[in-house]
XYZ file of C-alpha atoms in Angstrom:
403
model
C 0.000 0.000 0.000
C 2.840 2.408 0.790
C 4.387 1.919 -2.667
C 1.006 2.534 -4.331
C 0.497 5.671 -2.222
C 3.918 6.923 -3.281
C 3.113 6.215 -6.933
C -0.121 8.217 -6.651
C 1.742 11.093 -4.955
C 4.340 11.145 -7.756
C 1.717 11.191 -10.505
C -0.494 13.754 -8.735
C 2.286 16.310 -8.977
C 1.157 16.799 -12.572
C -2.313 15.213 -12.816
C -5.141 15.200 -10.293
C -6.565 11.934 -11.662
C -4.541 9.094 -13.179
C -5.268 5.891 -15.064
C -4.970 2.730 -13.014
C -2.457 1.335 -15.522
C -0.147 4.336 -14.985
C -0.302 3.901 -11.225
C 0.497 0.199 -11.534
C 3.458 0.920 -13.818
C 4.829 3.672 -11.560
C 4.441 1.506 -8.453
C 6.366 -1.346 -10.119
C 9.151 1.096 -11.051
C 9.336 2.458 -7.481
C 9.471 -1.066 -6.080
C 12.288 -1.963 -8.489
C 14.304 1.099 -7.455
C 13.924 0.014 -3.844
C 14.871 -3.563 -4.592
C 11.432 -4.821 -3.550
C 9.833 -7.643 -5.542
C 6.143 -7.048 -6.211
C 3.810 -8.265 -8.940
C 1.002 -6.485 -10.759
C -1.335 -8.678 -8.723
C 0.179 -7.300 -5.508
C -0.255 -3.726 -6.759
C -3.894 -4.304 -7.743
C -4.581 -5.846 -4.349
C -3.032 -2.781 -2.646
C -5.179 -0.455 -4.779
C -8.302 -2.392 -3.718
C -7.248 -2.110 -0.074
C -6.754 1.674 -0.335
C -10.161 1.960 -1.988
C -11.870 -0.056 0.774
C -10.145 2.155 3.363
C -11.500 5.196 1.443
C -8.001 6.602 0.974
C -8.454 6.773 -2.804
C -11.339 7.214 -5.226
C -11.738 4.989 -8.307
C -14.087 5.952 -11.123
C -14.755 5.365 -14.816
C -14.124 7.952 -17.516
C -15.439 7.385 -21.027
C -12.902 8.571 -23.616
C -13.630 8.150 -27.331
C -16.026 5.321 -26.567
C -13.509 3.509 -24.353
C -14.031 3.192 -20.603
C -10.919 3.629 -18.471
C -10.501 3.346 -14.705
C -8.986 6.375 -13.024
C -7.705 6.966 -9.481
C -7.554 10.095 -7.349
C -6.275 10.390 -3.799
C -8.869 11.281 -1.205
C -7.039 14.555 -0.447
C -6.955 15.679 -4.087
C -10.564 14.663 -4.643
C -11.682 16.636 -1.577
C -9.754 19.760 -2.668
C -11.376 19.768 -6.107
C -14.800 19.026 -4.650
C -14.402 21.853 -2.142
C -13.366 24.295 -4.888
C -16.621 23.748 -6.743
C -18.624 23.923 -3.512
C -17.087 27.267 -2.552
C -17.707 28.755 -5.996
C -21.350 27.635 -5.841
C -21.730 28.786 -2.241
C -20.464 32.280 -3.123
C -22.910 32.688 -5.988
C -25.417 35.534 -5.622
C -23.973 36.657 -2.268
C -22.868 40.178 -3.265
C -24.240 43.483 -4.428
C -23.454 44.459 -8.007
C -20.625 46.973 -8.412
C -22.582 48.948 -11.014
C -25.860 48.941 -12.917
C -25.918 47.964 -16.595
C -26.401 51.616 -17.584
C -23.438 52.695 -15.474
C -21.244 50.018 -17.045
C -22.232 51.112 -20.539
C -21.117 54.644 -19.677
C -17.840 53.332 -18.259
C -17.179 51.423 -21.471
C -17.979 54.438 -23.652
C -15.668 56.693 -21.619
C -12.886 54.097 -21.743
C -13.235 53.674 -25.526
C -13.138 57.435 -26.016
C -9.999 57.768 -23.895
C -8.231 54.867 -25.644
C -9.315 55.815 -29.152
C -10.642 52.377 -30.107
C -13.736 50.242 -29.558
C -13.948 47.113 -27.441
C -15.137 43.879 -29.006
C -18.489 42.416 -28.073
C -16.746 39.751 -26.003
C -14.705 42.330 -24.086
C -17.823 44.366 -23.352
C -19.657 41.243 -22.199
C -16.815 40.305 -19.826
C -16.680 43.794 -18.338
C -20.460 44.008 -17.975
C -20.852 40.539 -16.438
C -18.123 41.255 -13.909
C -19.231 44.728 -12.856
C -22.925 43.830 -12.638
C -22.407 40.394 -11.087
C -23.726 39.470 -7.651
C -21.332 36.516 -7.451
C -18.084 36.613 -5.466
C -16.374 34.590 -8.218
C -16.527 35.364 -11.933
C -14.841 33.574 -14.859
C -13.437 34.902 -18.129
C -12.684 32.363 -20.860
C -10.816 34.113 -23.649
C -8.625 32.921 -26.487
C -5.109 34.331 -26.907
C -5.132 37.739 -28.580
C -8.768 38.462 -27.710
C -7.917 41.513 -25.584
C -8.447 40.118 -22.094
C -5.728 42.431 -20.730
C -7.460 45.557 -22.033
C -10.777 44.457 -20.522
C -9.027 43.741 -17.201
C -7.616 47.270 -17.225
C -11.109 48.752 -17.461
C -12.449 46.460 -14.720
C -9.572 47.419 -12.394
C -10.234 51.127 -12.943
C -13.955 50.680 -12.264
C -13.333 48.635 -9.103
C -10.926 51.216 -7.679
C -13.516 53.913 -8.316
C -15.822 51.884 -6.065
C -13.180 51.859 -3.336
C -11.803 48.354 -3.931
C -8.173 47.365 -3.425
C -7.343 45.499 -6.641
C -4.702 42.757 -6.424
C -3.433 41.195 -9.637
C -2.106 37.628 -9.563
C -0.408 35.540 -12.255
C 1.453 32.199 -12.356
C 4.836 33.538 -13.513
C 6.962 36.609 -12.868
C 6.763 37.677 -16.523
C 2.968 37.331 -16.561
C 2.733 39.286 -13.290
C 4.845 42.108 -14.761
C 2.607 42.304 -17.820
C -0.515 42.273 -15.662
C 0.913 45.033 -13.456
C 1.423 47.256 -16.498
C -2.265 46.852 -17.233
C -3.953 47.036 -13.821
C -1.296 48.744 -11.694
C -0.261 46.051 -9.222
C 0.396 42.334 -9.510
C 2.332 39.498 -7.923
C 2.971 35.843 -8.671
C 0.441 33.487 -7.117
C 3.167 31.499 -5.392
C 4.822 34.582 -3.884
C 1.499 36.048 -2.785
C 0.364 32.883 -0.989
C 3.810 32.339 0.516
C 3.942 35.902 1.842
C 0.469 35.574 3.313
C 1.462 32.440 5.169
C 4.675 34.016 6.402
C 2.951 37.129 7.690
C 0.095 35.129 9.172
C 2.584 33.103 11.198
C 4.558 36.192 12.187
C 1.874 38.738 12.989
C -1.302 36.698 13.266
C -2.769 38.459 10.241
C -1.685 39.313 6.720
C -0.867 42.188 4.422
C -1.749 41.547 0.802
C 1.038 43.349 -1.052
C 4.315 41.459 -1.244
C 6.366 44.632 -1.779
C 5.820 45.466 1.902
C 7.045 42.108 3.211
C 10.692 43.103 3.627
C 9.748 46.397 5.264
C 7.412 44.651 7.676
C 10.052 42.133 8.667
C 12.606 44.871 9.358
C 10.165 47.040 11.304
C 9.093 44.059 13.376
C 12.670 43.288 14.412
C 13.491 46.932 15.089
C 10.481 47.583 17.282
C 10.939 44.306 19.106
C 14.443 45.466 20.045
C 13.216 48.929 21.035
C 10.611 47.460 23.365
C 13.187 45.371 25.170
C 15.429 48.372 25.814
C 13.111 51.344 26.199
C 9.713 50.144 27.415
C 10.218 51.843 30.803
C 10.951 55.168 29.121
C 7.797 54.963 27.008
C 5.728 54.034 30.041
C 7.131 56.962 31.991
C 5.823 59.457 29.438
C 2.431 57.892 29.003
C 0.302 60.151 31.174
C 1.654 63.314 29.551
C -0.222 62.612 26.326
C -3.904 63.569 26.136
C -4.378 60.832 23.545
C -3.543 58.127 26.056
C -7.003 57.904 27.618
C -8.611 57.241 24.257
C -6.128 54.482 23.420
C -6.664 52.864 26.817
C -10.441 52.975 26.341
C -10.219 51.403 22.876
C -7.770 48.614 23.604
C -8.351 47.995 27.311
C -5.886 47.323 30.109
C -4.274 43.923 29.691
C -0.879 42.435 30.523
C 1.896 45.000 29.973
C -0.666 47.507 28.735
C 1.557 50.470 29.552
C 4.075 49.346 26.993
C 1.358 48.710 24.421
C -0.447 51.997 25.020
C 2.647 54.177 25.134
C 4.065 52.767 21.921
C 0.709 53.066 20.149
C 0.406 56.690 21.233
C 3.954 57.395 20.145
C 3.535 55.648 16.793
C 0.180 57.235 15.943
C 1.362 60.713 16.891
C 4.344 60.321 14.590
C 2.294 58.685 11.866
C -0.113 61.586 11.538
C 2.847 63.811 10.776
C 4.315 61.532 8.087
C 4.921 62.949 4.637
C 4.443 59.567 2.947
C 2.645 56.261 3.461
C 4.273 54.051 6.051
C 3.808 50.691 7.735
C 5.041 49.700 11.199
C 4.970 46.239 12.742
C 6.139 45.390 16.230
C 5.668 43.533 19.497
C 4.466 44.991 22.800
C 4.543 42.398 25.540
C 2.032 39.760 24.508
C 0.641 41.921 21.738
C 1.488 41.980 18.046
C 0.790 45.285 16.370
C 0.651 46.597 12.839
C -0.030 50.245 11.995
C -0.531 51.696 8.546
C -0.449 55.438 7.764
C -1.999 57.035 4.699
C -0.487 60.388 3.723
C -3.208 61.064 1.159
C -6.187 61.089 3.535
C -4.207 61.489 6.788
C -5.552 58.397 8.477
C -4.001 55.786 10.719
C -5.098 52.132 10.789
C -4.111 50.093 13.829
C -4.317 46.308 14.169
C -3.632 44.796 17.600
C -3.570 41.048 18.226
C -3.503 39.805 21.835
C -2.320 36.486 23.255
C -5.808 34.997 22.818
C -5.682 35.654 19.072
C -8.289 38.439 19.058
C -7.545 41.182 16.542
C -8.940 44.674 17.066
C -8.951 47.194 14.232
C -9.198 50.930 14.937
C -8.960 53.687 12.342
C -8.221 57.305 13.281
C -8.572 60.480 11.221
C -6.133 63.428 11.233
C -7.797 64.841 14.367
C -7.320 61.488 16.118
C -11.049 60.848 16.083
C -12.133 57.220 15.768
C -13.586 56.483 12.327
C -13.886 52.732 12.791
C -13.511 50.361 15.739
C -14.194 46.646 15.447
C -12.961 43.139 16.137
C -11.423 41.569 13.032
C -12.595 37.998 12.750
C -10.867 36.862 9.583
C -7.306 35.535 9.819
C -6.089 37.896 7.092
C -7.116 41.153 8.712
C -5.836 43.254 5.835
C -7.766 41.400 3.148
C -11.371 42.542 3.395
C -14.660 42.523 1.517
C -13.259 45.551 -0.323
C -10.442 43.494 -1.876
C -10.754 42.230 -5.454
C -8.366 39.697 -6.973
C -7.817 39.493 -10.735
C -6.094 36.172 -11.500
C -4.622 36.031 -15.009
C -3.643 32.834 -16.888
C -5.860 30.835 -14.545
C -5.491 27.678 -16.632
C -2.072 27.338 -14.964
C -3.616 27.506 -11.495
C -3.363 24.248 -9.539
C -6.321 22.937 -7.550
C -4.462 23.627 -4.302
C -3.676 27.237 -5.237
C -7.267 27.784 -6.339
C -8.440 26.315 -3.044
C -6.286 28.745 -1.051
C -7.589 31.746 -2.998
C -11.210 30.615 -2.776
C -10.841 29.987 0.963
C -9.528 33.540 1.387
C -12.529 34.885 -0.545
C -14.943 32.828 1.537
C -13.349 33.893 4.828
C -12.786 37.585 4.135
C -15.574 38.457 1.703
C -13.106 39.366 -1.059
C -14.031 38.872 -4.711
C -12.135 37.035 -7.465
C -12.070 37.241 -11.257
C -10.399 34.188 -12.833
C -9.149 34.963 -16.361
C -7.628 32.484 -18.788
C -7.906 30.112 -21.713
C -8.459 26.374 -21.233
C -6.683 25.663 -24.536
C -3.417 27.136 -23.259
C -0.884 25.633 -20.835
C -2.354 23.691 -17.937
C -1.248 23.738 -14.311
C 2.185 22.297 -13.587
C 0.850 21.013 -10.268
C -2.149 18.705 -9.983
C -5.575 19.810 -11.046
C -7.412 21.504 -13.886
C -9.347 23.994 -11.812
C -10.026 26.501 -14.584
C -11.549 23.893 -16.898
C -13.454 22.191 -14.070
C -14.968 25.396 -12.696
C -16.385 26.202 -16.124
C -17.687 22.686 -16.720
C -19.023 21.676 -13.315
C -19.786 24.790 -11.212
C -22.657 27.278 -11.325
C -20.272 30.128 -12.079
C -21.282 32.252 -15.048
C -18.547 32.438 -17.678
C -17.914 35.444 -19.915
C -16.451 34.392 -23.265
C -14.087 36.564 -25.297
C -13.523 34.916 -28.675
C -12.869 37.747 -31.150
C -9.170 38.147 -31.998
C -8.091 41.794 -31.800
């Protein structure tokens, strides 16, 4: 059984389902490399055992009139099943970004600015996305059909509605091209890796990978400062009129003086910044991230305590509280006002798709998957982009006219 499991794991690196014959052949090869003598009968018996233990799924697929037996591991099967369930679950759960009339005006203004007209397929993709009530939308477009141009218009329209637009692509080159179109993009692998790193470090995540290095440095610097100068900060605490408000918002917990004094100090400085800035640091049992916006002179503060609770408070330039709430999602900086545009989605593995869909489900973010099923498929296991079009309830916009 172990050799068969290993054979399935090897094959699932490139395919989510595999013919029984291929698994048998791979298992025999693995056994030979290990110097273990096994027969095809032994392998088939092991496959039957794994099936009876519900560790694998076996099913028939009819190809060109021929029925073949295929195998999928339980884990891979569950990931792909969950992907479709999440897409269906998130259908009709949102408000439309714009009305049809508003979208038509957006398209007309965009065409006038660019000096050319969009194809019918491009217009349909833009309209379906901006008027959709689904959290997940799909664009199927052939190469050269102008998907990038349509994505540019969608990104502009989403930002005008106050959304933070995050572009994602499978390769660095594709991410660079997407960034030129929509303004910001990252590779899917880097984005997910950075999220996991920041989640482990701070207890919540920041969505833009360009800030990762800065966050890491600030975290280390402030951690050092706290160790050396916490008494000094605490000694000055009562001299600041802002202190009472901070104490009221965040409460008095273990080592609160250190937390409060550093928050006061950081916010006071932040409101005087001449550029956007992010700070991340530790105060006793607390992990803190502050973000300053020079444009609108606001300060966002995220504080995570030892129990894992995250409180978010936003201050304006007069230090008045604009927003004050507990953040329940594990990625406190990805919200319902985040929109992901995922280009070349045919190269997205089932596992990567699952991570993105789980983020959307947890945070309320929205996703537009863009790609072409006839182009390169995922290097890792799974054909999410083809499956979501074939088996889910997601509505697909089709862009077929070559520009």
